[in-house]
Short mmCIF file of C-alpha atoms in Angstrom, two decimals:
data_model
loop_
_atom_site.label_atom_id
_atom_site.label_comp_id
_atom_site.label_asym_id
_atom_site.label_seq_id
_atom_site.Cartn_x
_atom_site.Cartn_y
_atom_site.Cartn_z
CA MET I 177 0.00 0.00 0.00
CA SER I 178 1.43 3.31 -1.01
CA LEU I 179 1.82 5.58 2.00
CA GLU I 180 1.86 8.51 -0.38
CA ILE I 181 -1.65 7.72 -1.52
CA LEU I 182 -2.78 7.16 2.04
CA ALA I 183 -1.44 10.58 2.97
CA GLN I 184 -3.62 12.13 0.28
CA GLU I 185 -6.81 10.51 1.51
CA LYS I 186 -9.01 12.89 3.40
CA VAL I 187 -9.66 11.44 6.81
CA TRP I 188 -11.22 12.90 9.92
CA LEU I 189 -8.50 12.69 12.51
CA GLU I 190 -10.18 14.98 15.00
CA LYS I 191 -13.57 13.39 15.26
CA ALA I 192 -13.18 12.47 18.93
CA LYS I 193 -12.55 16.10 19.82
CA TYR I 194 -15.80 17.25 18.21
CA ALA I 195 -17.79 14.27 19.45
CA ASP I 196 -16.76 15.14 23.01
CA ALA I 197 -17.56 18.81 22.50
CA GLU I 198 -20.97 17.95 21.11
CA ARG I 199 -21.77 15.55 23.94
CA LEU I 200 -20.73 17.99 26.67
CA TYR I 201 -22.66 20.80 25.04
CA TYR I 202 -25.90 18.88 24.76
CA GLU I 203 -25.55 17.33 28.23
CA LYS I 204 -25.23 20.84 29.59
CA MET I 205 -28.24 22.03 27.56
CA SER I 206 -30.22 19.02 28.76
CA LYS I 207 -29.79 20.10 32.38
CA MET W 405 -42.19 0.58 8.50
CA ALA W 406 -41.84 0.34 12.25
CA SER W 407 -43.36 2.33 15.06
CA GLY W 408 -41.80 2.96 18.43
CA THR W 409 -39.91 5.28 20.73
CA LEU W 410 -36.99 7.50 19.88
CA TYR W 411 -34.52 8.45 22.60
CA THR W 412 -32.76 11.75 21.99
CA TYR W 413 -32.06 15.19 23.37
CA SER W 414 -33.89 18.15 21.80
CA ASN W 415 -32.63 19.85 18.67
CA ASN W 416 -30.62 16.83 17.65
CA SER W 417 -30.22 17.13 13.88
CA ARG W 418 -29.38 13.43 13.73
CA ALA W 419 -32.69 12.59 15.38
CA TYR W 420 -34.48 14.92 12.99
CA LYS W 421 -33.68 12.56 10.11
CA ALA W 422 -35.77 9.78 11.62
CA LEU W 423 -38.53 12.10 12.80
CA ILE W 424 -38.88 13.74 9.39
CA ALA W 425 -38.83 10.35 7.66
CA ALA W 426 -41.61 9.22 9.99
CA GLN W 427 -43.69 12.27 9.06
CA TYR W 428 -43.49 11.28 5.42
CA SER W 429 -43.97 7.56 5.90
CA GLY W 430 -46.69 7.84 8.53
CA ALA W 431 -44.70 5.71 10.98
CA ASP W 432 -45.73 6.33 14.56
CA VAL W 433 -42.51 7.52 16.20
CA LYS W 434 -42.66 9.21 19.59
CA VAL W 435 -39.81 10.95 21.32
CA ASP W 436 -39.48 9.80 24.93
CA PRO W 437 -40.39 12.92 26.92
CA ALA W 438 -38.62 11.63 30.04
CA PHE W 439 -35.24 11.23 28.35
CA GLU W 440 -32.46 13.22 30.00
CA PHE W 441 -29.20 13.25 28.06
CA GLY W 442 -26.25 12.36 30.24
CA VAL W 443 -28.48 10.59 32.73
CA THR W 444 -30.93 8.26 31.01
CA ASN W 445 -28.37 7.05 28.49
CA LYS W 446 -26.00 6.09 31.28
CA ASP W 447 -28.43 4.02 33.32
CA GLU W 448 -28.45 0.23 33.29
CA THR W 449 -31.84 -0.25 31.60
CA PHE W 450 -30.84 1.90 28.69
CA LEU W 451 -27.41 0.35 28.32
CA LYS W 452 -28.90 -3.14 28.29
CA LYS W 453 -30.84 -2.17 25.16
CA PHE W 454 -28.26 0.20 23.71
CA PRO W 455 -24.80 -0.82 24.95
CA LEU W 456 -23.05 2.11 23.30
CA GLY W 457 -25.10 4.58 25.35
CA LYS W 458 -25.49 6.86 22.35
CA VAL W 459 -28.42 8.73 20.86
CA PRO W 460 -30.50 8.80 18.85
CA ALA W 461 -31.59 5.31 19.79
CA PHE W 462 -34.80 3.59 18.76
CA GLU W 463 -36.96 0.94 20.39
CA SER W 464 -39.73 -0.41 18.21
CA ASN W 465 -43.04 -1.58 19.59
CA LYS W 466 -41.79 -5.10 18.91
CA LYS W 467 -38.73 -4.51 21.11
CA GLU W 468 -36.35 -4.20 18.17
CA TYR W 469 -33.39 -1.97 19.04
CA LEU W 470 -31.47 0.30 16.72
CA THR W 471 -28.77 2.94 16.98
CA GLU W 472 -27.16 5.12 14.31
CA SER W 473 -29.45 7.77 12.94
CA ASN W 474 -29.29 6.52 9.35
CA ALA W 475 -30.47 3.08 10.39
CA ILE W 476 -33.36 4.47 12.40
CA ALA W 477 -34.40 6.81 9.60
CA TYR W 478 -34.22 3.89 7.17
CA PHE W 479 -36.30 1.66 9.45
CA VAL W 480 -39.14 4.16 9.79
CA SER W 481 -39.13 5.12 6.10
CA ASN W 482 -41.40 3.93 3.35
CA GLU W 483 -40.17 2.71 -0.03
CA GLN W 484 -40.51 6.11 -1.67
CA LEU W 485 -38.04 7.67 0.76
CA LYS W 486 -35.46 4.99 0.02
CA GLY W 487 -35.45 5.54 -3.77
CA SER W 488 -37.65 4.23 -6.56
CA THR W 489 -35.23 2.31 -8.77
CA PRO W 490 -32.10 0.29 -7.96
CA TYR W 491 -29.93 3.19 -9.14
CA GLU W 492 -31.94 5.72 -7.16
CA LYS W 493 -31.67 3.55 -4.04
CA ALA W 494 -27.90 3.60 -4.49
CA LEU W 495 -27.89 7.36 -5.06
CA VAL W 496 -29.81 7.80 -1.81
CA GLN W 497 -27.09 5.78 -0.07
CA GLN W 498 -24.50 7.97 -1.78
CA PHE W 499 -25.93 11.18 -0.41
CA ILE W 500 -26.46 9.71 3.06
CA SER W 501 -22.76 8.78 3.08
CA TYR W 502 -21.76 12.16 1.65
CA ALA W 503 -23.64 13.91 4.43
CA ASP W 504 -21.89 11.89 7.14
CA ASN W 505 -18.42 11.63 5.63
CA GLU W 506 -18.02 15.06 4.03
CA ILE W 507 -20.57 17.57 5.26
CA LEU W 508 -20.70 16.77 8.97
CA PRO W 509 -16.93 16.83 9.59
CA ALA W 510 -16.63 20.20 7.86
CA SER W 511 -19.70 21.49 9.67
CA HIS W 512 -18.48 20.47 13.11
CA ALA W 513 -15.02 21.89 12.49
CA TRP W 514 -16.53 25.29 11.66
CA VAL W 515 -19.67 25.44 13.80
CA TYR W 516 -18.50 24.04 17.13
CA PRO W 517 -15.56 26.41 17.61
CA SER W 518 -17.74 29.28 16.42
CA LEU W 519 -20.29 28.42 19.08
CA SER W 520 -17.44 28.13 21.59
CA VAL W 521 -18.38 24.49 22.10
CA ALA W 522 -14.92 23.38 20.97
CA GLN W 523 -11.50 25.01 21.08
CA PHE W 524 -10.76 27.44 18.30
CA ASN W 525 -7.90 26.67 15.96
CA LYS W 526 -7.51 29.20 13.16
CA LEU W 527 -6.09 26.79 10.60
CA SER W 528 -8.71 24.12 11.28
CA VAL W 529 -11.56 26.58 10.94
CA GLU W 530 -10.13 28.08 7.77
CA ARG W 531 -9.78 24.61 6.30
CA ALA W 532 -13.33 23.77 7.32
CA ILE W 533 -14.62 26.91 5.63
CA GLU W 534 -12.85 25.92 2.42
CA ASP W 535 -14.31 22.44 2.69
CA VAL W 536 -17.78 23.90 3.10
CA LYS W 537 -17.27 26.08 0.02
CA GLY W 538 -16.31 22.95 -1.92
CA ILE W 539 -19.42 21.16 -0.67
CA PHE W 540 -21.68 24.05 -1.59
CA THR W 541 -20.09 24.39 -5.02
CA TYR W 542 -20.64 20.70 -5.70
CA LEU W 543 -24.24 20.75 -4.50
CA ASN W 544 -24.96 23.99 -6.31
CA ASN W 545 -23.87 22.56 -9.65
CA TYR W 546 -25.69 19.30 -8.97
CA LEU W 547 -28.94 21.08 -8.09
CA LEU W 548 -28.88 23.38 -11.12
CA THR W 549 -31.40 21.19 -12.93
CA ARG W 550 -32.95 19.31 -10.03
CA THR W 551 -35.63 19.96 -7.44
CA TYR W 552 -34.62 17.07 -5.25
CA LEU W 553 -31.32 15.27 -4.88
CA VAL W 554 -32.63 11.93 -6.11
CA GLY W 555 -35.60 11.43 -8.37
CA GLU W 556 -38.65 13.62 -8.47
CA ARG W 557 -39.71 13.56 -4.82
CA ILE W 558 -38.18 13.96 -1.40
CA THR W 559 -36.06 11.01 -0.27
CA LEU W 560 -33.73 10.16 2.59
CA ALA W 561 -31.05 11.84 0.46
CA ASP W 562 -32.71 15.24 0.85
CA ILE W 563 -33.51 14.62 4.50
CA SER W 564 -29.98 13.51 5.42
CA VAL W 565 -28.17 16.23 3.50
CA ALA W 566 -30.52 18.98 4.68
CA CYS W 567 -30.18 17.88 8.30
CA SER W 568 -26.40 17.86 7.97
CA LEU W 569 -26.53 21.48 6.72
CA LEU W 570 -28.86 22.79 9.43
CA GLN W 571 -26.19 23.96 11.85
CA LEU W 572 -24.20 25.62 9.06
CA TYR W 573 -27.17 27.58 7.76
CA GLN W 574 -28.27 28.42 11.29
CA HIS W 575 -25.02 29.54 12.91
CA VAL W 576 -22.23 30.43 10.52
CA ILE W 577 -23.33 30.77 6.90
CA ASN W 578 -24.32 34.43 6.71
CA PRO W 579 -26.16 36.01 3.75
CA GLU W 580 -22.91 37.09 2.10
CA PHE W 581 -21.41 33.61 2.24
CA ARG W 582 -24.46 31.83 0.89
CA GLN W 583 -25.35 34.38 -1.78
CA PRO W 584 -23.59 32.62 -4.70
CA TYR W 585 -25.11 29.22 -3.99
CA VAL W 586 -28.50 29.96 -5.45
CA ASN W 587 -29.52 26.40 -6.21
CA VAL W 588 -28.51 24.97 -2.85
CA ASN W 589 -30.30 27.80 -1.10
CA ARG W 590 -33.45 27.20 -3.16
CA TRP W 591 -33.34 23.46 -2.51
CA PHE W 592 -32.60 23.84 1.21
CA ASP W 593 -35.32 26.42 1.64
CA THR W 594 -37.79 24.12 -0.09
CA ILE W 595 -36.93 21.28 2.26
CA VAL W 596 -36.96 23.17 5.56
CA ASN W 597 -40.29 24.79 4.69
CA GLN W 598 -42.08 21.56 3.84
CA PRO W 599 -44.95 21.33 6.36
CA LYS W 600 -43.86 17.85 7.44
CA VAL W 601 -40.34 19.13 8.07
CA VAL W 602 -41.56 22.21 9.94
CA LYS W 603 -43.52 19.89 12.22
CA VAL W 604 -40.21 18.43 13.35
CA ILE W 605 -37.70 21.27 13.27
CA GLY W 606 -39.98 24.25 13.68
CA LYS W 607 -39.68 27.46 11.68
CA PHE W 608 -36.11 27.61 10.44
CA GLU W 609 -34.12 30.74 11.31
CA TYR W 610 -31.29 31.55 8.97
CA CYS W 611 -28.00 32.93 10.25
CA VAL W 612 -27.82 36.70 10.02
CA LYS W 613 -24.42 37.22 11.61
CA SER W 614 -21.87 34.40 11.70
CA ALA W 615 -21.21 33.12 15.23
CA GLU W 616 -17.68 33.70 16.51
CA PHE W 617 -15.53 31.99 19.09
CA ASN W 618 -15.65 33.62 22.48
CA GLN W 619 -13.15 32.43 25.08
CA MET Z 813 -27.45 -5.72 -9.32
CA ALA Z 814 -25.32 -3.66 -11.66
CA SER Z 815 -22.15 -4.42 -13.55
CA GLY Z 816 -19.48 -1.95 -14.51
CA THR Z 817 -16.09 -0.43 -13.83
CA LEU Z 818 -14.63 0.56 -10.49
CA TYR Z 819 -12.05 3.31 -10.34
CA THR Z 820 -9.68 3.02 -7.40
CA TYR Z 821 -6.07 2.68 -6.37
CA SER Z 822 -4.87 -0.73 -5.14
CA ASN Z 823 -5.36 -1.84 -1.56
CA ASN Z 824 -8.17 0.63 -0.97
CA SER Z 825 -10.21 -0.83 1.87
CA ARG Z 826 -13.17 1.32 0.84
CA ALA Z 827 -13.06 -0.19 -2.64
CA TYR Z 828 -12.81 -3.66 -1.12
CA LYS Z 829 -16.38 -3.33 0.19
CA ALA Z 830 -17.80 -3.13 -3.32
CA LEU Z 831 -15.44 -5.75 -4.73
CA ILE Z 832 -16.26 -8.25 -1.98
CA ALA Z 833 -19.99 -7.57 -2.35
CA ALA Z 834 -19.66 -8.23 -6.08
CA GLN Z 835 -17.97 -11.57 -5.38
CA TYR Z 836 -20.97 -12.62 -3.31
CA SER Z 837 -23.65 -11.24 -5.61
CA GLY Z 838 -22.03 -12.31 -8.85
CA ALA Z 839 -22.06 -8.75 -10.18
CA ASP Z 840 -19.47 -8.20 -12.87
CA VAL Z 841 -17.29 -5.43 -11.44
CA LYS Z 842 -13.91 -4.78 -13.00
CA VAL Z 843 -11.26 -2.48 -11.60
CA ASP Z 844 -9.95 -0.15 -14.29
CA PRO Z 845 -6.37 -1.29 -14.76
CA ALA Z 846 -5.35 2.04 -16.29
CA PHE Z 847 -6.41 4.11 -13.27
CA GLU Z 848 -3.62 6.23 -11.83
CA PHE Z 849 -4.41 7.98 -8.56
CA GLY Z 850 -3.67 11.68 -8.67
CA VAL Z 851 -3.74 11.68 -12.47
CA THR Z 852 -6.85 9.94 -13.77
CA ASN Z 853 -9.10 11.36 -11.08
CA LYS Z 854 -7.96 14.88 -11.91
CA ASP Z 855 -8.55 14.74 -15.64
CA GLU Z 856 -11.56 16.33 -17.30
CA THR Z 857 -13.24 13.14 -18.47
CA PHE Z 858 -13.22 11.69 -14.98
CA LEU Z 859 -14.39 14.90 -13.33
CA LYS Z 860 -17.29 15.19 -15.76
CA LYS Z 861 -18.57 11.85 -14.46
CA PHE Z 862 -17.36 12.23 -10.88
CA PRO Z 863 -17.14 15.95 -10.02
CA LEU Z 864 -15.70 15.33 -6.58
CA GLY Z 865 -12.66 13.57 -8.07
CA LYS Z 866 -12.73 10.95 -5.32
CA VAL Z 867 -12.38 7.20 -5.36
CA PRO Z 868 -13.72 4.63 -5.28
CA ALA Z 869 -15.99 5.70 -8.11
CA PHE Z 870 -18.23 3.42 -10.15
CA GLU Z 871 -19.50 3.59 -13.70
CA SER Z 872 -22.10 1.00 -14.58
CA ASN Z 873 -22.44 -0.50 -18.03
CA LYS Z 874 -25.53 1.67 -18.40
CA LYS Z 875 -23.48 4.82 -17.71
CA GLU Z 876 -24.85 5.25 -14.18
CA TYR Z 877 -22.34 7.02 -11.95
CA LEU Z 878 -21.81 6.54 -8.24
CA THR Z 879 -19.38 7.65 -5.59
CA GLU Z 880 -19.18 6.82 -1.88
CA SER Z 881 -18.09 3.27 -1.20
CA ASN Z 882 -21.27 2.33 0.68
CA ALA Z 883 -23.42 3.32 -2.27
CA ILE Z 884 -21.31 1.35 -4.73
CA ALA Z 885 -21.27 -1.72 -2.49
CA TYR Z 886 -25.04 -1.44 -2.11
CA PHE Z 887 -25.56 -1.10 -5.86
CA VAL Z 888 -23.59 -4.24 -6.70
CA SER Z 889 -25.10 -6.29 -3.87
CA ASN Z 890 -27.89 -8.83 -4.00
CA GLU Z 891 -30.82 -8.87 -1.59
CA GLN Z 892 -29.16 -11.32 0.79
CA LEU Z 893 -26.27 -8.93 1.43
CA LYS Z 894 -28.66 -6.10 2.29
CA GLY Z 895 -30.55 -8.02 5.00
CA SER Z 896 -33.44 -10.46 4.89
CA THR Z 897 -36.13 -8.74 6.96
CA PRO Z 898 -36.99 -5.05 7.43
CA TYR Z 899 -35.28 -5.10 10.85
CA GLU Z 900 -32.22 -6.86 9.46
CA LYS Z 901 -31.99 -4.35 6.61
CA ALA Z 902 -31.94 -1.58 9.23
CA LEU Z 903 -29.34 -3.44 11.28
CA VAL Z 904 -27.16 -3.68 8.18
CA GLN Z 905 -27.48 0.10 7.82
CA GLN Z 906 -26.62 0.45 11.50
CA PHE Z 907 -23.35 -1.43 11.16
CA ILE Z 908 -22.44 0.35 7.92
CA SER Z 909 -22.88 3.66 9.74
CA TYR Z 910 -21.05 2.38 12.81
CA ALA Z 911 -18.10 1.41 10.63
CA ASP Z 912 -17.93 4.85 9.01
CA ASN Z 913 -18.80 7.03 11.99
CA GLU Z 914 -17.07 5.22 14.84
CA ILE Z 915 -14.54 2.65 13.66
CA LEU Z 916 -12.90 4.52 10.80
CA PRO Z 917 -12.23 7.78 12.65
CA ALA Z 918 -10.67 5.88 15.56
CA SER Z 919 -8.71 3.68 13.16
CA HIS Z 920 -7.37 6.63 11.19
CA ALA Z 921 -6.44 8.54 14.33
CA TRP Z 922 -4.32 5.58 15.49
CA VAL Z 923 -3.05 4.10 12.22
CA TYR Z 924 -2.15 7.25 10.28
CA PRO Z 925 0.29 8.70 12.80
CA SER Z 926 1.69 5.22 13.42
CA LEU Z 927 2.42 4.90 9.72
CA SER Z 928 3.86 8.41 9.78
CA VAL Z 929 1.33 9.70 7.24
CA ALA Z 930 -0.08 12.13 9.78
CA GLN Z 931 1.49 14.12 12.57
CA PHE Z 932 1.84 12.33 15.86
CA ASN Z 933 0.00 13.79 18.81
CA LYS Z 934 0.36 11.67 21.94
CA LEU Z 935 -2.99 12.60 23.44
CA SER Z 936 -4.87 12.02 20.19
CA VAL Z 937 -3.33 8.62 19.64
CA GLU Z 938 -3.95 7.58 23.24
CA ARG Z 939 -7.55 8.63 22.84
CA ALA Z 940 -7.84 6.70 19.57
CA ILE Z 941 -6.49 3.59 21.27
CA GLU Z 942 -9.10 3.93 24.03
CA ASP Z 943 -11.80 4.37 21.40
CA VAL Z 944 -10.64 1.24 19.60
CA LYS Z 945 -10.74 -0.69 22.87
CA GLY Z 946 -14.32 0.49 23.32
CA ILE Z 947 -15.20 -0.63 19.81
CA PHE Z 948 -13.62 -4.04 20.31
CA THR Z 949 -15.33 -4.50 23.66
CA TYR Z 950 -18.70 -3.69 22.12
CA LEU Z 951 -18.19 -5.99 19.14
CA ASN Z 952 -16.76 -8.73 21.33
CA ASN Z 953 -19.85 -8.78 23.52
CA TYR Z 954 -22.14 -8.56 20.52
CA LEU Z 955 -20.42 -11.46 18.75
CA LEU Z 956 -20.44 -13.75 21.78
CA THR Z 957 -23.46 -15.61 20.44
CA ARG Z 958 -23.29 -14.73 16.76
CA THR Z 959 -21.40 -15.94 13.73
CA TYR Z 960 -22.28 -12.91 11.62
CA LEU Z 961 -23.24 -9.39 12.60
CA VAL Z 962 -26.72 -9.56 11.10
CA GLY Z 963 -28.72 -12.73 10.53
CA GLU Z 964 -27.26 -16.09 9.70
CA ARG Z 965 -25.15 -15.26 6.67
CA ILE Z 966 -22.65 -12.69 5.55
CA THR Z 967 -24.12 -9.26 4.79
CA LEU Z 968 -22.88 -5.78 3.98
CA ALA Z 969 -22.66 -5.33 7.76
CA ASP Z 970 -19.85 -7.90 8.02
CA ILE Z 971 -18.18 -6.62 4.86
CA SER Z 972 -18.24 -2.95 5.94
CA VAL Z 973 -17.14 -3.54 9.51
CA ALA Z 974 -14.42 -6.02 8.53
CA CYS Z 975 -13.05 -3.64 5.89
CA SER Z 976 -13.02 -0.81 8.43
CA LEU Z 977 -10.92 -2.98 10.77
CA LEU Z 978 -8.38 -4.09 8.18
CA GLN Z 979 -5.82 -1.37 8.79
CA LEU Z 980 -6.08 -1.79 12.56
CA TYR Z 981 -5.49 -5.53 12.43
CA GLN Z 982 -2.76 -5.10 9.85
CA HIS Z 983 -0.67 -2.27 11.31
CA VAL Z 984 -1.25 -1.54 14.97
CA ILE Z 985 -3.25 -4.22 16.78
CA ASN Z 986 -0.54 -6.60 17.91
CA PRO Z 987 -1.20 -10.08 19.42
CA GLU Z 988 -1.13 -8.72 22.97
CA PHE Z 989 -3.72 -6.03 22.25
CA ARG Z 990 -6.12 -8.32 20.46
CA GLN Z 991 -5.79 -11.29 22.78
CA PRO Z 992 -8.84 -10.52 24.98
CA TYR Z 993 -11.22 -9.97 22.06
CA VAL Z 994 -11.74 -13.61 21.26
CA ASN Z 995 -15.10 -13.27 19.54
CA VAL Z 996 -14.13 -10.35 17.33
CA ASN Z 997 -10.94 -12.15 16.36
CA ARG Z 998 -12.89 -15.29 15.50
CA TRP Z 999 -15.44 -13.37 13.48
CA PHE Z 1000 -12.83 -11.24 11.69
CA ASP Z 1001 -10.70 -14.25 10.89
CA THR Z 1002 -13.75 -16.04 9.48
CA ILE Z 1003 -14.51 -13.11 7.20
CA VAL Z 1004 -11.01 -12.43 5.88
CA ASN Z 1005 -10.49 -16.10 5.14
CA GLN Z 1006 -13.68 -16.56 3.14
CA PRO Z 1007 -12.53 -17.59 -0.35
CA LYS Z 1008 -14.55 -14.77 -1.94
CA VAL Z 1009 -12.90 -12.26 0.38
CA VAL Z 1010 -9.42 -13.67 -0.20
CA LYS Z 1011 -10.02 -13.22 -3.96
CA VAL Z 1012 -10.24 -9.48 -3.29
CA ILE Z 1013 -7.88 -8.72 -0.43
CA GLY Z 1014 -5.42 -11.58 -0.77
CA LYS Z 1015 -4.09 -13.56 2.17
CA PHE Z 1016 -4.47 -11.35 5.23
CA GLU Z 1017 -1.33 -10.69 7.26
CA TYR Z 1018 -1.90 -9.86 10.90
CA CYS Z 1019 0.18 -7.25 12.69
CA VAL Z 1020 3.04 -8.78 14.64
CA LYS Z 1021 4.64 -5.57 15.90
CA SER Z 1022 2.62 -2.36 16.17
CA ALA Z 1023 3.79 0.33 13.72
CA GLU Z 1024 5.22 3.45 15.36
CA PHE Z 1025 5.56 7.05 14.30
CA ASN Z 1026 8.88 7.88 12.73
CA GLN Z 1027 9.71 11.52 12.11
#
């Protein structure tokens, strides 16, 4: 597998950060 | 199509997909009024049914359990929403994937910092804005000659993509930004003003001034 | 199910989903041998058919165009792969979404820095590893009493989830890490050793030593 090609693929490396932010935000709103 | 109970917090654009689909299909889907996000989804009863503890989550009247908003929307849909021909069914899948894999990441990366829900990183936000421009350009060209994304009537493609764009149109995409994307705007406005959609999301308020990160 | 040409680079686990589905359904799907990533998908002819310039991309013999790997896999599948009952069809959608929304982001966040194709951030990678543990725990419990993810035979659920785990099992999940997840390992090994799957992905080589970031 060419690492060069892999490097060009668009992947979401920061999903966990936004998932956490979303969860905390809506948990707070829920209260 | 199934009937049952949807567990979700309010204003969850993922949950909207299933609720809007149910409006069109006539499926009887009720949101659990007692659900408290952060509490209910951590208790043992809930986790027995939905081990991941995530929402939206769906329990049918026959005690069938589902998570993942696309699956729930699919389950409560009728055949028309899923696409009328084999190719259209695949196109519906294409747009559902596009919404999750392309639109949502860009949306979160722009909207959440702007709402001060996530840390602000200038490069990340700038990249997200460029990604959103690319998305809008693509959709604008695609919708030049179309009323709906797939076929001649609303499908899960329109519902999924529109729901994935809600936060963008509501919080960060100001009139100046959206002005060039005439076809997307027309299509989106058509969707969010459908009576069955209004029943779920209420009257949609467009962004006037783009939200900005506030420490 | 449709027949046609798939445009992709080699060893693309997203493309594998469609190719494996085609093996099971009997759909005649050929990979374009002339495709050159970074060249073909930037030329005008390709972009006219596939404006996003992304792969995998599919052109059916009837000149129907599709992008997004889930849509292509769906299009070349037979009914058995999509699920046998309405609930099973929704469960298949659930696992397809789970693979894209949960497994792949965690996989990429661990594998990419480990292969040095993305910057290494200690906290992010540690978080990704925890997320993968959560995924494996969930799947391990789920597969305690099941041979396949949905129903009694292989479906797009197994194909999508297995393909989303390929890079993890190949590059970073060493024997020590995977040892507790007996059921997932059994299920995964069953899938990757199916003759129809081997035809597409070749003989699967498990990670012996976890890849590590190298500046």
